[in-house]
Amino acid sequence: MKLNLGCGTHKLDGFVNVDKFAIWEPDEVVDLEVFPWPWPDNSMEEVVISHVLEHLGQDTEVYFAIIKELYRVCRDRAEVRIAVPHPRHDDFLNDPTHVRPVTVESLAMFSKKACDEFIEKQAANTPLAYILEVDFEMEDMKFTLEQPWLSKVQSGAMGDTELLLAIRQHNNVIKETAVRLRVKKS
């Protein structure tokens, strides 16, 4: 089974399209901040959450419950694809329904492998994978650059070092962050 959570008008073939709002005519109307979710343990092979996670879990405990439910319904080796607006882009900042910035670094805290590295380095990162008893391994991440930064990188006028500096110093460099996670269960 495959889920497209918070589908809105973006329905995917072969997926159960889920949204909180019946106006979008999803396959299932489900509020993702109400627990437990209506799907059985280990039943999902793939989950898409595109431009949804930043709208959920204004309360940290609710956000953690969403992560735990996502882990519960996914089977071992399930793929989870998440796309979010970058928290320093106007797309994130201007929408009053965005309640939580989601970054690659914050999602890494749900990986036991990453948490082991944090612990080994005595980093300040919270080992959330162990605390919440979840394990999402980061397989891939992509950043969609906004203009004029994209053109500068493509033309070779800006290298990686300059791009990293721009990302730290300016808003509207990265438009979207997309990650692919793999569920790990023993």
PDB file of C-alpha atoms in Angstrom:
ATOM      1  CA  MET A   1       0.000   0.000   0.000  1.00  0.00           C
ATOM      2  CA  LYS A   2       1.176   3.548  -0.766  1.00  0.00           C
ATOM      3  CA  LEU A   3       0.089   6.808   0.877  1.00  0.00           C
ATOM      4  CA  ASN A   4       0.082  10.357  -0.451  1.00  0.00           C
ATOM      5  CA  LEU A   5      -0.407  12.337   2.758  1.00  0.00           C
ATOM      6  CA  GLY A   6      -1.924  15.807   2.549  1.00  0.00           C
ATOM      7  CA  CYS A   7      -2.583  15.408  -1.160  1.00  0.00           C
ATOM      8  CA  GLY A   8      -4.707  18.519  -1.675  1.00  0.00           C
ATOM      9  CA  THR A   9      -5.155  18.785  -5.443  1.00  0.00           C
ATOM     10  CA  HIS A  10      -2.008  16.713  -6.170  1.00  0.00           C
ATOM     11  CA  LYS A  11      -3.353  13.175  -6.353  1.00  0.00           C
ATOM     12  CA  LEU A  12      -1.021  10.328  -7.315  1.00  0.00           C
ATOM     13  CA  ASP A  13      -2.034   7.227  -9.257  1.00  0.00           C
ATOM     14  CA  GLY A  14      -1.470   4.007  -7.332  1.00  0.00           C
ATOM     15  CA  PHE A  15      -1.549   5.796  -3.977  1.00  0.00           C
ATOM     16  CA  VAL A  16      -4.228   6.249  -1.349  1.00  0.00           C
ATOM     17  CA  ASN A  17      -4.603  10.024  -1.503  1.00  0.00           C
ATOM     18  CA  VAL A  18      -5.248  11.443   1.966  1.00  0.00           C
ATOM     19  CA  ASP A  19      -6.180  14.941   3.098  1.00  0.00           C
ATOM     20  CA  LYS A  20      -7.744  16.590   6.121  1.00  0.00           C
ATOM     21  CA  PHE A  21     -10.097  18.598   3.945  1.00  0.00           C
ATOM     22  CA  ALA A  22     -12.930  16.843   2.092  1.00  0.00           C
ATOM     23  CA  ILE A  23     -13.109  19.758  -0.362  1.00  0.00           C
ATOM     24  CA  TRP A  24     -10.149  18.163  -2.264  1.00  0.00           C
ATOM     25  CA  GLU A  25     -12.074  14.880  -2.606  1.00  0.00           C
ATOM     26  CA  PRO A  26      -9.271  12.647  -1.349  1.00  0.00           C
ATOM     27  CA  ASP A  27      -9.610   8.864  -1.198  1.00  0.00           C
ATOM     28  CA  GLU A  28      -9.611   9.176   2.599  1.00  0.00           C
ATOM     29  CA  VAL A  29     -10.263  12.179   4.852  1.00  0.00           C
ATOM     30  CA  VAL A  30      -7.820  11.941   7.764  1.00  0.00           C
ATOM     31  CA  ASP A  31      -6.492  14.548  10.187  1.00  0.00           C
ATOM     32  CA  LEU A  32      -2.812  13.595  10.552  1.00  0.00           C
ATOM     33  CA  GLU A  33      -2.665  15.297  13.960  1.00  0.00           C
ATOM     34  CA  VAL A  34      -5.215  12.842  15.407  1.00  0.00           C
ATOM     35  CA  PHE A  35      -3.813   9.533  16.629  1.00  0.00           C
ATOM     36  CA  PRO A  36      -3.635   6.702  15.970  1.00  0.00           C
ATOM     37  CA  TRP A  37      -3.756   6.928  12.196  1.00  0.00           C
ATOM     38  CA  PRO A  38      -6.289   4.542  10.614  1.00  0.00           C
ATOM     39  CA  TRP A  39      -3.750   2.277   8.887  1.00  0.00           C
ATOM     40  CA  PRO A  40      -2.316  -0.959  10.296  1.00  0.00           C
ATOM     41  CA  ASP A  41       1.249  -1.419  11.514  1.00  0.00           C
ATOM     42  CA  ASN A  42       3.835  -2.163   8.812  1.00  0.00           C
ATOM     43  CA  SER A  43       1.316  -1.745   5.976  1.00  0.00           C
ATOM     44  CA  MET A  44       2.969   0.934   3.812  1.00  0.00           C
ATOM     45  CA  GLU A  45       5.659   0.376   1.217  1.00  0.00           C
ATOM     46  CA  GLU A  46       5.869   4.034   0.188  1.00  0.00           C
ATOM     47  CA  VAL A  47       4.713   7.371   1.603  1.00  0.00           C
ATOM     48  CA  VAL A  48       4.798  10.785  -0.053  1.00  0.00           C
ATOM     49  CA  ILE A  49       4.517  13.921   2.079  1.00  0.00           C
ATOM     50  CA  SER A  50       4.914  16.873  -0.267  1.00  0.00           C
ATOM     51  CA  HIS A  51       4.586  20.372   1.175  1.00  0.00           C
ATOM     52  CA  VAL A  52       2.664  19.062   4.182  1.00  0.00           C
ATOM     53  CA  LEU A  53       5.042  18.405   7.081  1.00  0.00           C
ATOM     54  CA  GLU A  54       5.694  22.123   7.617  1.00  0.00           C
ATOM     55  CA  HIS A  55       1.930  22.541   8.291  1.00  0.00           C
ATOM     56  CA  LEU A  56       1.829  19.897  11.051  1.00  0.00           C
ATOM     57  CA  GLY A  57       2.879  19.621  14.652  1.00  0.00           C
ATOM     58  CA  GLN A  58       3.074  23.171  15.917  1.00  0.00           C
ATOM     59  CA  ASP A  59       3.219  21.518  19.326  1.00  0.00           C
ATOM     60  CA  THR A  60       6.448  19.489  19.507  1.00  0.00           C
ATOM     61  CA  GLU A  61       4.752  16.475  21.087  1.00  0.00           C
ATOM     62  CA  VAL A  62       2.229  16.359  18.232  1.00  0.00           C
ATOM     63  CA  TYR A  63       5.077  16.572  15.702  1.00  0.00           C
ATOM     64  CA  PHE A  64       6.858  13.685  17.430  1.00  0.00           C
ATOM     65  CA  ALA A  65       3.617  11.670  17.423  1.00  0.00           C
ATOM     66  CA  ILE A  66       3.348  12.232  13.647  1.00  0.00           C
ATOM     67  CA  ILE A  67       6.895  10.911  13.169  1.00  0.00           C
ATOM     68  CA  LYS A  68       6.118   7.891  15.363  1.00  0.00           C
ATOM     69  CA  GLU A  69       2.883   7.156  13.457  1.00  0.00           C
ATOM     70  CA  LEU A  70       4.707   7.443  10.139  1.00  0.00           C
ATOM     71  CA  TYR A  71       7.242   4.902  11.391  1.00  0.00           C
ATOM     72  CA  ARG A  72       4.527   2.605  12.773  1.00  0.00           C
ATOM     73  CA  VAL A  73       2.544   2.363   9.531  1.00  0.00           C
ATOM     74  CA  CYS A  74       5.624   1.849   7.343  1.00  0.00           C
ATOM     75  CA  ARG A  75       7.068  -1.585   6.794  1.00  0.00           C
ATOM     76  CA  ASP A  76      10.788  -2.295   6.942  1.00  0.00           C
ATOM     77  CA  ARG A  77      12.579  -0.748   3.914  1.00  0.00           C
ATOM     78  CA  ALA A  78       9.591   1.474   3.060  1.00  0.00           C
ATOM     79  CA  GLU A  79      10.456   4.641   1.165  1.00  0.00           C
ATOM     80  CA  VAL A  80       9.349   8.004   2.563  1.00  0.00           C
ATOM     81  CA  ARG A  81       9.625  11.040   0.276  1.00  0.00           C
ATOM     82  CA  ILE A  82       9.336  14.442   1.905  1.00  0.00           C
ATOM     83  CA  ALA A  83       9.380  17.832   0.169  1.00  0.00           C
ATOM     84  CA  VAL A  84       9.196  21.113   2.069  1.00  0.00           C
ATOM     85  CA  PRO A  85       9.826  24.783   1.365  1.00  0.00           C
ATOM     86  CA  HIS A  86      13.187  25.923   2.677  1.00  0.00           C
ATOM     87  CA  PRO A  87      12.607  27.782   5.980  1.00  0.00           C
ATOM     88  CA  ARG A  88      14.547  30.829   4.705  1.00  0.00           C
ATOM     89  CA  HIS A  89      12.496  31.154   1.535  1.00  0.00           C
ATOM     90  CA  ASP A  90       9.552  33.514   1.154  1.00  0.00           C
ATOM     91  CA  ASP A  91       7.347  30.517   0.275  1.00  0.00           C
ATOM     92  CA  PHE A  92       7.829  29.300   3.849  1.00  0.00           C
ATOM     93  CA  LEU A  93       7.837  32.692   5.572  1.00  0.00           C
ATOM     94  CA  ASN A  94       4.734  34.131   3.898  1.00  0.00           C
ATOM     95  CA  ASP A  95       2.299  31.274   4.559  1.00  0.00           C
ATOM     96  CA  PRO A  96       0.624  31.693   7.967  1.00  0.00           C
ATOM     97  CA  THR A  97      -0.303  27.986   7.981  1.00  0.00           C
ATOM     98  CA  HIS A  98       3.380  26.960   8.125  1.00  0.00           C
ATOM     99  CA  VAL A  99       4.030  26.102  11.761  1.00  0.00           C
ATOM    100  CA  ARG A 100       7.371  24.270  11.699  1.00  0.00           C
ATOM    101  CA  PRO A 101      10.584  24.577   9.712  1.00  0.00           C
ATOM    102  CA  VAL A 102      11.748  21.178   8.431  1.00  0.00           C
ATOM    103  CA  THR A 103      15.398  20.800   7.469  1.00  0.00           C
ATOM    104  CA  VAL A 104      17.682  17.991   6.377  1.00  0.00           C
ATOM    105  CA  GLU A 105      19.474  18.365   9.704  1.00  0.00           C
ATOM    106  CA  SER A 106      16.266  18.045  11.734  1.00  0.00           C
ATOM    107  CA  LEU A 107      15.199  14.954   9.768  1.00  0.00           C
ATOM    108  CA  ALA A 108      18.635  13.403  10.369  1.00  0.00           C
ATOM    109  CA  MET A 109      17.812  13.331  14.076  1.00  0.00           C
ATOM    110  CA  PHE A 110      15.327  10.539  13.274  1.00  0.00           C
ATOM    111  CA  SER A 111      18.155   8.295  11.983  1.00  0.00           C
ATOM    112  CA  LYS A 112      19.920   5.994  14.449  1.00  0.00           C
ATOM    113  CA  LYS A 113      23.052   6.040  12.279  1.00  0.00           C
ATOM    114  CA  ALA A 114      23.146   9.855  12.392  1.00  0.00           C
ATOM    115  CA  CYS A 115      22.387   9.831  16.116  1.00  0.00           C
ATOM    116  CA  ASP A 116      25.309   7.438  16.688  1.00  0.00           C
ATOM    117  CA  GLU A 117      27.553   9.961  14.918  1.00  0.00           C
ATOM    118  CA  PHE A 118      26.160  12.806  17.059  1.00  0.00           C
ATOM    119  CA  ILE A 119      26.859  10.810  20.218  1.00  0.00           C
ATOM    120  CA  GLU A 120      30.369   9.831  19.099  1.00  0.00           C
ATOM    121  CA  LYS A 121      31.233  13.465  18.319  1.00  0.00           C
ATOM    122  CA  GLN A 122      29.521  14.665  21.515  1.00  0.00           C
ATOM    123  CA  ALA A 123      27.463  16.994  19.344  1.00  0.00           C
ATOM    124  CA  ALA A 124      24.586  19.005  20.755  1.00  0.00           C
ATOM    125  CA  ASN A 125      22.074  17.279  18.436  1.00  0.00           C
ATOM    126  CA  THR A 126      19.257  15.475  20.236  1.00  0.00           C
ATOM    127  CA  PRO A 127      19.274  11.718  19.439  1.00  0.00           C
ATOM    128  CA  LEU A 128      15.561  11.674  18.611  1.00  0.00           C
ATOM    129  CA  ALA A 129      15.710   8.322  16.796  1.00  0.00           C
ATOM    130  CA  TYR A 130      16.509   6.627  20.101  1.00  0.00           C
ATOM    131  CA  ILE A 131      14.160   8.748  22.185  1.00  0.00           C
ATOM    132  CA  LEU A 132      11.195   8.180  19.830  1.00  0.00           C
ATOM    133  CA  GLU A 133      12.208   4.609  18.873  1.00  0.00           C
ATOM    134  CA  VAL A 134      12.202   5.314  15.126  1.00  0.00           C
ATOM    135  CA  ASP A 135      14.826   4.895  12.424  1.00  0.00           C
ATOM    136  CA  PHE A 136      14.650   6.736   9.097  1.00  0.00           C
ATOM    137  CA  GLU A 137      17.889   6.463   7.129  1.00  0.00           C
ATOM    138  CA  MET A 138      18.564   9.420   4.816  1.00  0.00           C
ATOM    139  CA  GLU A 139      19.137   8.069   1.298  1.00  0.00           C
ATOM    140  CA  ASP A 140      18.997  11.194  -0.810  1.00  0.00           C
ATOM    141  CA  MET A 141      18.505  14.939  -0.540  1.00  0.00           C
ATOM    142  CA  LYS A 142      18.018  17.568  -3.191  1.00  0.00           C
ATOM    143  CA  PHE A 143      17.797  21.322  -3.012  1.00  0.00           C
ATOM    144  CA  THR A 144      15.973  23.383  -5.617  1.00  0.00           C
ATOM    145  CA  LEU A 145      17.843  26.639  -6.053  1.00  0.00           C
ATOM    146  CA  GLU A 146      16.057  29.911  -6.731  1.00  0.00           C
ATOM    147  CA  GLN A 147      17.206  32.357  -9.394  1.00  0.00           C
ATOM    148  CA  PRO A 148      19.668  34.048  -9.730  1.00  0.00           C
ATOM    149  CA  TRP A 149      21.608  31.491  -7.662  1.00  0.00           C
ATOM    150  CA  LEU A 150      20.736  28.597  -9.971  1.00  0.00           C
ATOM    151  CA  SER A 151      22.110  30.404 -13.029  1.00  0.00           C
ATOM    152  CA  LYS A 152      25.291  31.358 -11.171  1.00  0.00           C
ATOM    153  CA  VAL A 153      25.927  27.723 -10.196  1.00  0.00           C
ATOM    154  CA  GLN A 154      25.041  26.368 -13.643  1.00  0.00           C
ATOM    155  CA  SER A 155      27.343  28.858 -15.395  1.00  0.00           C
ATOM    156  CA  GLY A 156      30.238  28.072 -13.058  1.00  0.00           C
ATOM    157  CA  ALA A 157      30.290  31.640 -11.750  1.00  0.00           C
ATOM    158  CA  MET A 158      29.632  30.287  -8.248  1.00  0.00           C
ATOM    159  CA  GLY A 159      31.219  27.224  -6.686  1.00  0.00           C
ATOM    160  CA  ASP A 160      30.137  25.105  -3.738  1.00  0.00           C
ATOM    161  CA  THR A 161      31.955  27.232  -1.150  1.00  0.00           C
ATOM    162  CA  GLU A 162      30.348  30.445  -2.390  1.00  0.00           C
ATOM    163  CA  LEU A 163      26.950  28.768  -2.590  1.00  0.00           C
ATOM    164  CA  LEU A 164      27.191  27.528   1.009  1.00  0.00           C
ATOM    165  CA  LEU A 165      28.108  31.046   2.118  1.00  0.00           C
ATOM    166  CA  ALA A 166      25.139  32.488   0.198  1.00  0.00           C
ATOM    167  CA  ILE A 167      22.784  29.933   1.796  1.00  0.00           C
ATOM    168  CA  ARG A 168      23.957  31.007   5.252  1.00  0.00           C
ATOM    169  CA  GLN A 169      23.793  34.736   4.521  1.00  0.00           C
ATOM    170  CA  HIS A 170      20.711  35.190   2.326  1.00  0.00           C
ATOM    171  CA  ASN A 171      17.055  34.302   2.138  1.00  0.00           C
ATOM    172  CA  ASN A 172      15.562  32.870  -1.063  1.00  0.00           C
ATOM    173  CA  VAL A 173      18.612  30.857  -2.142  1.00  0.00           C
ATOM    174  CA  ILE A 174      17.000  27.439  -1.719  1.00  0.00           C
ATOM    175  CA  LYS A 175      13.336  27.220  -2.715  1.00  0.00           C
ATOM    176  CA  GLU A 176      12.638  23.596  -1.767  1.00  0.00           C
ATOM    177  CA  THR A 177      14.253  20.719   0.079  1.00  0.00           C
ATOM    178  CA  ALA A 178      13.401  17.160  -0.929  1.00  0.00           C
ATOM    179  CA  VAL A 179      14.594  14.067   0.906  1.00  0.00           C
ATOM    180  CA  ARG A 180      14.180  10.341   0.465  1.00  0.00           C
ATOM    181  CA  LEU A 181      14.216   8.331   3.657  1.00  0.00           C
ATOM    182  CA  ARG A 182      14.315   4.548   4.097  1.00  0.00           C
ATOM    183  CA  VAL A 183      12.561   2.992   7.086  1.00  0.00           C
ATOM    184  CA  LYS A 184      14.735   0.630   9.099  1.00  0.00           C
ATOM    185  CA  LYS A 185      13.102  -1.886  11.409  1.00  0.00           C
ATOM    186  CA  SER A 186      14.798  -4.824  13.094  1.00  0.00           C
TER     187      SER A 186
END
